[in-house]
GROMACS .gro file of C-alpha atoms in nm:
model
  452
    1MET     CA    1  16.414  -9.220  15.519
    2GLU     CA    2  16.210  -9.017  15.261
    3LYS     CA    3  16.359  -9.058  14.914
    4THR     CA    4  16.336  -8.786  14.652
    5ASN     CA    5  16.501  -8.747  14.311
    6LYS     CA    6  16.402  -8.378  14.276
    7LYS     CA    7  16.645  -8.161  14.097
    8LEU     CA    8  16.819  -7.900  14.305
    9THR     CA    9  16.786  -7.531  14.195
   10ILE     CA   10  17.090  -7.329  14.119
   11LYS     CA   11  17.007  -7.120  14.429
   12GLU     CA   12  17.024  -7.420  14.650
   13LYS     CA   13  17.348  -7.539  14.489
   14LEU     CA   14  17.510  -7.185  14.522
   15GLY     CA   15  17.384  -7.161  14.881
   16TYR     CA   16  17.546  -7.492  14.970
   17GLY     CA   17  17.859  -7.395  14.791
   18LEU     CA   18  17.881  -7.074  15.013
   19GLY     CA   19  17.929  -7.302  15.318
   20ASP     CA   20  18.252  -7.438  15.167
   21THR     CA   21  18.355  -7.079  15.078
   22ALA     CA   22  18.331  -7.011  15.450
   23SER     CA   23  18.502  -7.336  15.539
   24ASN     CA   24  18.789  -7.288  15.301
   25ILE     CA   25  18.858  -6.916  15.409
   26VAL     CA   26  18.991  -7.083  15.730
   27PHE     CA   27  19.104  -7.415  15.564
   28GLN     CA   28  19.317  -7.240  15.311
   29MET     CA   29  19.463  -6.987  15.557
   30VAL     CA   30  19.578  -7.288  15.762
   31ALA     CA   31  19.697  -7.487  15.454
   32ASN     CA   32  19.884  -7.199  15.283
   33PHE     CA   33  19.999  -6.965  15.554
   34MET     CA   34  19.976  -7.121  15.898
   35LEU     CA   35  20.317  -7.301  15.894
   36ILE     CA   36  20.511  -6.995  15.746
   37PHE     CA   37  20.318  -6.771  15.992
   38TYR     CA   38  20.426  -6.991  16.291
   39THR     CA   39  20.790  -7.024  16.170
   40ASP     CA   40  20.865  -6.690  16.019
   41VAL     CA   41  20.634  -6.453  16.201
   42TYR     CA   42  20.520  -6.608  16.537
   43GLY     CA   43  20.859  -6.742  16.613
   44LEU     CA   44  20.803  -7.119  16.652
   45SER     CA   45  21.069  -7.378  16.534
   46ALA     CA   46  20.960  -7.566  16.224
   47ALA     CA   47  20.959  -7.890  16.444
   48ALA     CA   48  20.735  -7.738  16.709
   49ALA     CA   49  20.506  -7.596  16.452
   50GLY     CA   50  20.479  -7.937  16.286
   51THR     CA   51  20.399  -8.113  16.611
   52LEU     CA   52  20.136  -7.844  16.693
   53LEU     CA   53  19.947  -7.903  16.367
   54LEU     CA   54  19.949  -8.268  16.419
   55SER     CA   55  19.868  -8.279  16.804
   56VAL     CA   56  19.558  -8.061  16.774
   57ARG     CA   57  19.411  -8.283  16.506
   58LEU     CA   58  19.468  -8.586  16.715
   59PHE     CA   59  19.215  -8.443  16.954
   60ASP     CA   60  18.960  -8.450  16.660
   61GLY     CA   61  18.956  -8.824  16.704
   62LEU     CA   62  18.737  -8.763  16.985
   63THR     CA   63  18.532  -8.467  16.883
   64ASP     CA   64  18.457  -8.570  16.525
   65PRO     CA   65  18.238  -8.883  16.607
   66ILE     CA   66  18.070  -8.711  16.899
   67MET     CA   67  17.973  -8.422  16.667
   68GLY     CA   68  17.849  -8.656  16.400
   69GLY     CA   69  17.642  -8.850  16.643
   70LEU     CA   70  17.490  -8.533  16.799
   71ALA     CA   71  17.410  -8.399  16.451
   72ASP     CA   72  17.239  -8.719  16.344
   73ARG     CA   73  17.026  -8.712  16.670
   74THR     CA   74  16.924  -8.336  16.637
   75ARG     CA   75  16.569  -8.257  16.538
   76THR     CA   76  16.457  -7.886  16.490
   77ARG     CA   77  16.213  -7.704  16.270
   78TRP     CA   78  16.530  -7.620  16.052
   79GLY     CA   79  16.642  -7.988  16.020
   80SER     CA   80  16.913  -8.183  16.174
   81TYR     CA   81  17.221  -8.014  16.037
   82ARG     CA   82  17.145  -7.661  15.934
   83PRO     CA   83  17.094  -7.535  16.295
   84TYR     CA   84  17.473  -7.573  16.367
   85ILE     CA   85  17.555  -7.364  16.075
   86LEU     CA   86  17.341  -7.086  16.206
   87MET     CA   87  17.465  -7.105  16.564
   88LEU     CA   88  17.837  -7.135  16.495
   89ALA     CA   89  17.891  -6.893  16.202
   90VAL     CA   90  17.995  -6.606  16.429
   91PRO     CA   91  18.208  -6.790  16.668
   92TYR     CA   92  18.388  -6.950  16.367
   93GLY     CA   93  18.480  -6.612  16.230
   94VAL     CA   94  18.610  -6.486  16.567
   95LEU     CA   95  18.819  -6.780  16.634
   96ALA     CA   96  18.982  -6.754  16.290
   97CYS     CA   97  19.104  -6.402  16.392
   98LEU     CA   98  19.228  -6.506  16.735
   99ALA     CA   99  19.452  -6.780  16.584
  100PHE     CA  100  19.656  -6.535  16.392
  101ILE     CA  101  19.746  -6.299  16.690
  102THR     CA  102  20.097  -6.289  16.806
  103PRO     CA  103  20.081  -6.214  17.179
  104ASP     CA  104  20.366  -6.051  17.367
  105PHE     CA  105  20.441  -6.355  17.576
  106ASP     CA  106  20.765  -6.558  17.627
  107SER     CA  107  20.827  -6.871  17.423
  108THR     CA  108  20.633  -7.096  17.651
  109GLY     CA  109  20.340  -6.857  17.671
  110LYS     CA  110  20.337  -6.816  17.289
  111LEU     CA  111  20.337  -7.193  17.238
  112ILE     CA  112  20.049  -7.234  17.484
  113TYR     CA  113  19.851  -6.961  17.324
  114ALA     CA  114  19.902  -7.125  16.981
  115TYR     CA  115  19.777  -7.464  17.108
  116VAL     CA  116  19.481  -7.313  17.269
  117THR     CA  117  19.365  -7.083  16.987
  118TYR     CA  118  19.443  -7.326  16.700
  119GLY     CA  119  19.272  -7.605  16.904
  120LEU     CA  120  18.968  -7.396  16.964
  121LEU     CA  121  18.949  -7.295  16.598
  122MET     CA  122  18.970  -7.656  16.475
  123THR     CA  123  18.711  -7.772  16.734
  124CYS     CA  124  18.479  -7.507  16.595
  125TYR     CA  125  18.559  -7.606  16.243
  126THR     CA  126  18.461  -7.964  16.341
  127ALA     CA  127  18.133  -7.853  16.495
  128ILE     CA  128  18.019  -7.655  16.195
  129ASN     CA  129  18.184  -7.857  15.902
  130ILE     CA  130  18.048  -8.207  15.997
  131PRO     CA  131  17.677  -8.085  15.985
  132TYR     CA  132  17.767  -7.892  15.679
  133GLY     CA  133  17.907  -8.194  15.503
  134ALA     CA  134  17.610  -8.417  15.608
  135LEU     CA  135  17.377  -8.149  15.475
  136GLY     CA  136  17.494  -8.233  15.121
  137GLY     CA  137  17.384  -8.596  15.178
  138VAL     CA  138  17.024  -8.500  15.261
  139MET     CA  139  16.966  -8.232  14.990
  140ALA     CA  140  16.954  -8.485  14.713
  141SER     CA  141  16.952  -8.872  14.657
  142ASP     CA  142  17.038  -8.896  14.293
  143PRO     CA  143  17.417  -8.968  14.231
  144LYS     CA  144  17.449  -8.737  13.954
  145GLU     CA  145  17.272  -8.462  14.152
  146ARG     CA  146  17.507  -8.528  14.441
  147THR     CA  147  17.812  -8.493  14.215
  148SER     CA  148  17.671  -8.175  14.063
  149LEU     CA  149  17.608  -8.038  14.412
  150GLN     CA  150  17.968  -8.125  14.518
  151SER     CA  151  18.094  -7.968  14.196
  152PHE     CA  152  17.928  -7.640  14.286
  153ARG     CA  153  18.055  -7.673  14.641
  154PHE     CA  154  18.420  -7.723  14.547
  155ALA     CA  155  18.416  -7.465  14.266
  156MET     CA  156  18.303  -7.204  14.543
  157ALA     CA  157  18.551  -7.358  14.788
  158MET     CA  158  18.825  -7.290  14.539
  159ALA     CA  159  18.682  -6.949  14.464
  160ALA     CA  160  18.775  -6.877  14.842
  161LEU     CA  161  19.108  -7.018  14.778
  162VAL     CA  162  19.150  -6.762  14.491
  163VAL     CA  163  19.053  -6.482  14.730
  164ILE     CA  164  19.274  -6.613  15.014
  165VAL     CA  165  19.598  -6.644  14.813
  166TRP     CA  166  19.542  -6.330  14.621
  167ALA     CA  167  19.422  -6.109  14.903
  168ILE     CA  168  19.600  -6.226  15.221
  169PRO     CA  169  19.956  -6.131  15.115
  170ARG     CA  170  19.829  -5.786  15.012
  171LEU     CA  171  19.606  -5.737  15.304
  172VAL     CA  172  19.901  -5.841  15.549
  173GLU     CA  173  20.125  -5.597  15.380
  174TYR     CA  174  19.856  -5.318  15.375
  175PHE     CA  175  19.760  -5.348  15.743
  176GLY     CA  176  20.099  -5.447  15.873
  177GLN     CA  177  20.315  -5.192  15.683
  178GLY     CA  178  20.612  -5.430  15.704
  179ASN     CA  179  20.494  -5.582  16.040
  180ASP     CA  180  20.341  -5.913  15.969
  181ALA     CA  181  20.253  -5.977  16.334
  182VAL     CA  182  20.020  -5.682  16.300
  183GLY     CA  183  19.910  -5.747  15.943
  184TYR     CA  184  19.792  -6.110  15.988
  185PRO     CA  185  19.528  -6.063  16.265
  186LEU     CA  186  19.384  -5.749  16.094
  187ALA     CA  187  19.363  -5.934  15.762
  188MET     CA  188  19.190  -6.223  15.937
  189ILE     CA  189  18.918  -5.981  16.087
  190PHE     CA  190  18.821  -5.909  15.728
  191MET     CA  191  18.827  -6.276  15.615
  192GLY     CA  192  18.669  -6.408  15.944
  193THR     CA  193  18.373  -6.162  15.899
  194LEU     CA  194  18.335  -6.281  15.540
  195ALA     CA  195  18.339  -6.647  15.659
  196ALA     CA  196  18.057  -6.592  15.894
  197ILE     CA  197  17.854  -6.406  15.627
  198CYS     CA  198  17.880  -6.696  15.382
  199PHE     CA  199  17.777  -6.959  15.648
  200LEU     CA  200  17.465  -6.753  15.733
  201MET     CA  201  17.375  -6.726  15.365
  202CYS     CA  202  17.421  -7.108  15.323
  203PHE     CA  203  17.172  -7.162  15.610
  204ALA     CA  204  16.924  -6.932  15.450
  205MET     CA  205  16.955  -7.077  15.098
  206THR     CA  206  16.943  -7.447  15.164
  207LYS     CA  207  16.684  -7.700  15.286
  208GLU     CA  208  16.701  -8.057  15.413
  209THR     CA  209  16.470  -8.269  15.178
  210LEU     CA  210  16.563  -8.611  15.315
  211THR     CA  211  16.464  -8.691  15.658
  212ASN     CA  212  16.656  -8.931  15.882
  213THR     CA  213  16.370  -9.105  16.077
  214ASP     CA  214  16.566  -9.356  16.275
  215ALA     CA  215  16.878  -9.195  16.424
  216SER     CA  216  16.694  -8.992  16.693
  217LYS     CA  217  16.581  -9.336  16.843
  218ARG     CA  218  16.945  -9.428  16.925
  219SER     CA  219  17.083  -9.314  17.256
  220THR     CA  220  17.372  -9.076  17.279
  221GLN     CA  221  17.562  -9.361  17.436
  222SER     CA  222  17.587  -9.548  17.109
  223ILE     CA  223  17.762  -9.269  16.924
  224PHE     CA  224  18.101  -9.437  16.937
  225LYS     CA  225  17.930  -9.772  16.852
  226ASP     CA  226  17.796  -9.618  16.540
  227PHE     CA  227  18.130  -9.457  16.457
  228PHE     CA  228  18.308  -9.799  16.482
  229GLN     CA  229  18.044  -9.961  16.275
  230LEU     CA  230  18.174  -9.742  15.987
  231PHE     CA  231  18.479  -9.984  15.962
  232LYS     CA  232  18.235 -10.250  15.867
  233ASN     CA  233  18.149 -10.041  15.558
  234ASP     CA  234  18.420 -10.147  15.328
  235GLN     CA  235  18.337  -9.888  15.052
  236TRP     CA  236  18.349  -9.617  15.315
  237LEU     CA  237  18.692  -9.742  15.428
  238VAL     CA  238  18.812  -9.724  15.061
  239ILE     CA  239  18.723  -9.355  15.047
  240ALA     CA  240  18.863  -9.280  15.385
  241ILE     CA  241  19.196  -9.418  15.295
  242ILE     CA  242  19.194  -9.213  14.968
  243SER     CA  243  19.089  -8.914  15.162
  244LEU     CA  244  19.372  -8.958  15.410
  245ALA     CA  245  19.634  -8.987  15.153
  246THR     CA  246  19.482  -8.694  14.944
  247LEU     CA  247  19.492  -8.459  15.240
  248ILE     CA  248  19.846  -8.560  15.329
  249LEU     CA  249  19.931  -8.435  14.978
  250ILE     CA  250  19.729  -8.107  15.021
  251GLY     CA  251  19.860  -8.049  15.361
  252ILE     CA  252  20.229  -8.095  15.292
  253ARG     CA  253  20.231  -7.929  14.961
  254ALA     CA  254  20.028  -7.629  15.057
  255SER     CA  255  20.235  -7.578  15.378
  256VAL     CA  256  20.566  -7.566  15.189
  257ALA     CA  257  20.445  -7.383  14.875
  258PRO     CA  258  20.544  -7.050  15.025
  259HIS     CA  259  20.890  -7.193  15.111
  260TYR     CA  260  20.909  -7.340  14.774
  261ILE     CA  261  20.871  -6.992  14.610
  262LYS     CA  262  21.058  -6.800  14.874
  263TYR     CA  263  21.366  -7.027  14.876
  264TYR     CA  264  21.359  -7.277  14.594
  265ILE     CA  265  21.263  -7.035  14.323
  266GLY     CA  266  21.406  -6.746  14.512
  267ASP     CA  267  21.155  -6.471  14.447
  268GLU     CA  268  20.894  -6.420  14.732
  269SER     CA  269  20.712  -6.172  14.516
  270LEU     CA  270  20.582  -6.445  14.295
  271LEU     CA  271  20.396  -6.617  14.577
  272SER     CA  272  20.060  -6.441  14.541
  273ASN     CA  273  20.055  -6.496  14.156
  274PHE     CA  274  20.171  -6.859  14.189
  275LEU     CA  275  19.898  -6.951  14.452
  276THR     CA  276  19.633  -6.748  14.261
  277LEU     CA  277  19.700  -6.931  13.922
  278ALA     CA  278  19.681  -7.265  14.103
  279ALA     CA  279  19.360  -7.163  14.267
  280VAL     CA  280  19.205  -7.071  13.931
  281GLY     CA  281  19.316  -7.402  13.814
  282SER     CA  282  19.127  -7.560  14.109
  283VAL     CA  283  18.807  -7.365  14.029
  284LEU     CA  284  18.814  -7.464  13.667
  285GLY     CA  285  18.875  -7.826  13.772
  286ALA     CA  286  18.577  -7.828  14.002
  287ILE     CA  287  18.360  -7.673  13.736
  288SER     CA  288  18.480  -7.915  13.474
  289THR     CA  289  18.378  -8.206  13.705
  290ASN     CA  290  18.011  -8.116  13.687
  291PHE     CA  291  18.036  -8.133  13.295
  292LEU     CA  292  18.276  -8.425  13.265
  293SER     CA  293  18.074  -8.644  13.513
  294LYS     CA  294  17.783  -8.626  13.268
  295PHE     CA  295  17.966  -8.825  13.003
  296ILE     CA  296  18.240  -9.027  13.201
  297GLU     CA  297  18.159  -9.263  13.482
  298LYS     CA  298  18.311  -9.098  13.788
  299LYS     CA  299  18.537  -9.376  13.910
  300ILE     CA  300  18.704  -9.373  13.566
  301LEU     CA  301  18.722  -8.980  13.571
  302PHE     CA  302  18.880  -9.017  13.919
  303GLN     CA  303  19.144  -9.251  13.796
  304VAL     CA  304  19.232  -9.045  13.497
  305ALA     CA  305  19.270  -8.738  13.724
  306LEU     CA  306  19.499  -8.922  13.955
  307VAL     CA  307  19.744  -9.022  13.668
  308VAL     CA  308  19.752  -8.653  13.570
  309VAL     CA  309  19.839  -8.553  13.927
  310ILE     CA  310  20.130  -8.804  13.938
  311ILE     CA  311  20.269  -8.697  13.599
  312SER     CA  312  20.245  -8.319  13.685
  313HIS     CA  313  20.420  -8.356  14.019
  314SER     CA  314  20.693  -8.569  13.871
  315LEU     CA  315  20.769  -8.280  13.628
  316PHE     CA  316  20.882  -8.063  13.917
  317TYR     CA  317  21.192  -8.289  13.954
  318VAL     CA  318  21.267  -8.215  13.579
  319ILE     CA  319  21.187  -7.855  13.553
  320GLY     CA  320  21.470  -7.613  13.651
  321SER     CA  321  21.408  -7.352  13.924
  322ASP     CA  322  21.457  -7.077  13.667
  323GLN     CA  323  21.190  -7.199  13.439
  324ILE     CA  324  20.918  -6.987  13.607
  325GLU     CA  325  20.649  -7.006  13.343
  326LEU     CA  326  20.676  -7.389  13.309
  327ILE     CA  327  20.662  -7.411  13.694
  328PHE     CA  328  20.342  -7.205  13.705
  329ILE     CA  329  20.175  -7.405  13.416
  330THR     CA  330  20.258  -7.743  13.583
  331TYR     CA  331  20.119  -7.628  13.911
  332PHE     CA  332  19.810  -7.502  13.738
  333ILE     CA  333  19.763  -7.851  13.578
  334ALA     CA  334  19.825  -8.030  13.899
  335ASN     CA  335  19.568  -7.823  14.085
  336PHE     CA  336  19.311  -7.862  13.793
  337ALA     CA  337  19.328  -8.235  13.802
  338HIS     CA  338  19.337  -8.251  14.182
  339MET     CA  339  19.013  -8.053  14.200
  340ILE     CA  340  18.843  -8.304  13.968
  341ILE     CA  341  18.932  -8.569  14.222
  342THR     CA  342  18.788  -8.389  14.533
  343PRO     CA  343  18.418  -8.333  14.436
  344ILE     CA  344  18.393  -8.691  14.319
  345MET     CA  345  18.536  -8.808  14.643
  346PHE     CA  346  18.275  -8.627  14.843
  347SER     CA  347  17.991  -8.752  14.626
  348MET     CA  348  18.125  -9.103  14.689
  349VAL     CA  349  18.093  -9.056  15.065
  350ALA     CA  350  17.719  -8.979  15.032
  351ASP     CA  351  17.688  -9.300  14.808
  352THR     CA  352  17.858  -9.504  15.085
  353VAL     CA  353  17.576  -9.394  15.327
  354ASP     CA  354  17.320  -9.581  15.108
  355TYR     CA  355  17.548  -9.872  15.086
  356GLY     CA  356  17.586  -9.868  15.466
  357VAL     CA  357  17.210  -9.893  15.508
  358GLU     CA  358  17.187 -10.199  15.292
  359LYS     CA  359  17.484 -10.371  15.452
  360MET     CA  360  17.417 -10.275  15.817
  361GLY     CA  361  17.060 -10.166  15.831
  362LYS     CA  362  17.139  -9.818  15.974
  363ARG     CA  363  17.145  -9.476  15.814
  364LEU     CA  364  17.452  -9.298  15.966
  365THR     CA  365  17.464  -8.981  15.761
  366ALA     CA  366  17.648  -8.732  15.982
  367ILE     CA  367  17.861  -9.012  16.146
  368THR     CA  368  17.966  -9.116  15.804
  369PHE     CA  369  18.064  -8.763  15.704
  370SER     CA  370  18.233  -8.708  16.050
  371GLY     CA  371  18.439  -9.016  15.995
  372HIS     CA  372  18.535  -8.888  15.649
  373LEU     CA  373  18.622  -8.546  15.784
  374LEU     CA  374  18.822  -8.719  16.053
  375ALA     CA  375  19.031  -8.888  15.776
  376ILE     CA  376  19.068  -8.548  15.609
  377LYS     CA  377  19.177  -8.385  15.925
  378PHE     CA  378  19.435  -8.661  16.009
  379GLY     CA  379  19.566  -8.646  15.653
  380PHE     CA  380  19.595  -8.263  15.664
  381ALA     CA  381  19.751  -8.276  16.006
  382ILE     CA  382  20.001  -8.536  15.892
  383GLY     CA  383  20.082  -8.335  15.592
  384GLY     CA  384  20.144  -8.021  15.782
  385ALA     CA  385  20.335  -8.199  16.047
  386LEU     CA  386  20.553  -8.376  15.778
  387ALA     CA  387  20.628  -8.043  15.622
  388GLY     CA  388  20.746  -7.903  15.943
  389TRP     CA  389  20.949  -8.206  16.030
  390ILE     CA  390  21.106  -8.238  15.681
  391LEU     CA  391  21.214  -7.874  15.695
  392SER     CA  392  21.372  -7.930  16.031
  393ALA     CA  393  21.535  -8.262  15.914
  394TYR     CA  394  21.686  -8.075  15.619
  395ASP     CA  395  21.821  -7.800  15.832
  396TYR     CA  396  21.576  -7.524  15.740
  397VAL     CA  397  21.670  -7.178  15.890
  398PRO     CA  398  21.390  -6.909  15.856
  399ASN     CA  399  21.473  -6.595  15.655
  400GLU     CA  400  21.814  -6.712  15.535
  401VAL     CA  401  21.947  -6.847  15.209
  402GLN     CA  402  21.900  -7.219  15.217
  403THR     CA  403  22.161  -7.480  15.140
  404GLU     CA  404  22.132  -7.739  14.855
  405HIS     CA  405  22.046  -7.993  15.114
  406THR     CA  406  21.761  -7.788  15.247
  407LEU     CA  407  21.628  -7.709  14.899
  408SER     CA  408  21.614  -8.085  14.825
  409GLY     CA  409  21.401  -8.123  15.129
  410ILE     CA  410  21.163  -7.854  15.033
  411LEU     CA  411  21.130  -8.021  14.674
  412LEU     CA  412  21.068  -8.357  14.842
  413ALA     CA  413  20.780  -8.201  15.050
  414PHE     CA  414  20.635  -8.013  14.759
  415ALA     CA  415  20.649  -8.286  14.502
  416GLY     CA  416  20.802  -8.614  14.614
  417ILE     CA  417  20.558  -8.692  14.895
  418PRO     CA  418  20.253  -8.585  14.681
  419ILE     CA  419  20.361  -8.833  14.414
  420ALA     CA  420  20.368  -9.122  14.674
  421CYS     CA  421  20.028  -9.023  14.812
  422THR     CA  422  19.873  -9.021  14.463
  423ILE     CA  423  20.012  -9.370  14.375
  424ILE     CA  424  19.844  -9.501  14.690
  425CYS     CA  425  19.514  -9.346  14.591
  426LEU     CA  426  19.540  -9.501  14.247
  427PHE     CA  427  19.566  -9.856  14.387
  428VAL     CA  428  19.303  -9.815  14.652
  429ILE     CA  429  19.038  -9.667  14.417
  430SER     CA  430  19.056  -9.997  14.213
  431LYS     CA  431  18.875 -10.153  14.521
  432TYR     CA  432  18.571  -9.909  14.500
  433ARG     CA  433  18.256 -10.075  14.349
  434LEU     CA  434  17.975  -9.816  14.391
  435THR     CA  435  17.930  -9.708  14.019
  436GLU     CA  436  17.631  -9.484  13.965
  437MET     CA  437  17.433  -9.779  13.842
  438GLU     CA  438  17.516  -9.972  14.152
  439VAL     CA  439  17.405  -9.687  14.381
  440LYS     CA  440  17.072  -9.642  14.198
  441LYS     CA  441  17.025 -10.023  14.233
  442ILE     CA  442  17.085 -10.006  14.608
  443GLN     CA  443  16.852  -9.716  14.651
  444LEU     CA  444  16.584  -9.891  14.460
  445ASN     CA  445  16.628 -10.197  14.685
  446LEU     CA  446  16.591  -9.986  14.996
  447LEU     CA  447  16.279  -9.813  14.867
  448GLU     CA  448  16.122 -10.151  14.778
  449THR     CA  449  16.219 -10.286  15.121
  450LYS     CA  450  16.051  -9.979  15.293
  451CYS     CA  451  15.739 -10.014  15.087
  452SER     CA  452  15.700 -10.394  15.146
   0.00000   0.00000   0.00000
């Protein structure tokens, strides 16, 4: 593998970031609106919706390693990973629209349609997002450049979150004129088109500078063998566990945030401003990571941010439901701290690739990222499913005044489970050993081995 420590240009970082803008247009729609769309608009029960969100992601257990293996073995004049961004940008946008259509079917037909369209959307998400994630690992080798690249990525990802949470309620209302079943798909035509354009710009503005020279020599039959070798990479396993717990947090909290505002706070009109302010906090957190990581070793910064996330979520059990300003500020802080964690986590994945070469003698870039994305998807799916199941267990009834029992369930999903997830992360990150100095040492050893 050709090594380079060249500095990435702002154009390259922005171009790469546009890919996650596109990814998050769909990811944040699913995270913030899919559950309430399925329960309050589409007509599924909370339990059925939760099971749907989990079941489709279990299928990714098969597609993710296959996609990672295929991407690692792809060789074109555009590189190994960028061609998938080009080919799948438009289908990705189209499927995003189809998933939010409410067909005039009976209950069984609607459930089948939901499974098919959501399943196709998530499969396309896999096929474009695994190569996209791997692309970040072959644009730079320097650990600080990787962290900077991921900081740009997640700042622009959270910019997409700002756009989504601010625009979607307004677009749904504008297009639907009170009929959300009409408003959602029309709003997603606009957002799906924007996502496709962002992916195409990502393709045009990026370049693969590190070449994987050995993966194409391995047969397709060894894809799953490569995938299971990941579990011999103990440092990747640490990040995978953290990613699983982190995305359970995101999946459950985001899924019930509309319910928290609509029923626990009791004022649905606050939803757009609540989510928008949180998204601004996320953008600022991602931007701050680029600055803070220049002065603070990233593992230490990661741990500090985790503590802030635990404290901020704990405050939701103390703050009264009528203390609106304090609730908004606390959620802003929680999202700010959480978005310091995320870019560092993704930069750590790239570092585990180098560690895996030293430990196992194979460079499994896309497979490593596919395994990481699989952990993310499972976490997000478990979080979304837990949200639906908790609402059902606490006797949630759509579009009705909720009982105190139900409100306690909403608070459990919104704050209680996230606290538990973050405590797990704080324990597991103590096992992570790949400091920036250690990664550079590994890279130097690999370069010396290649030259000798």
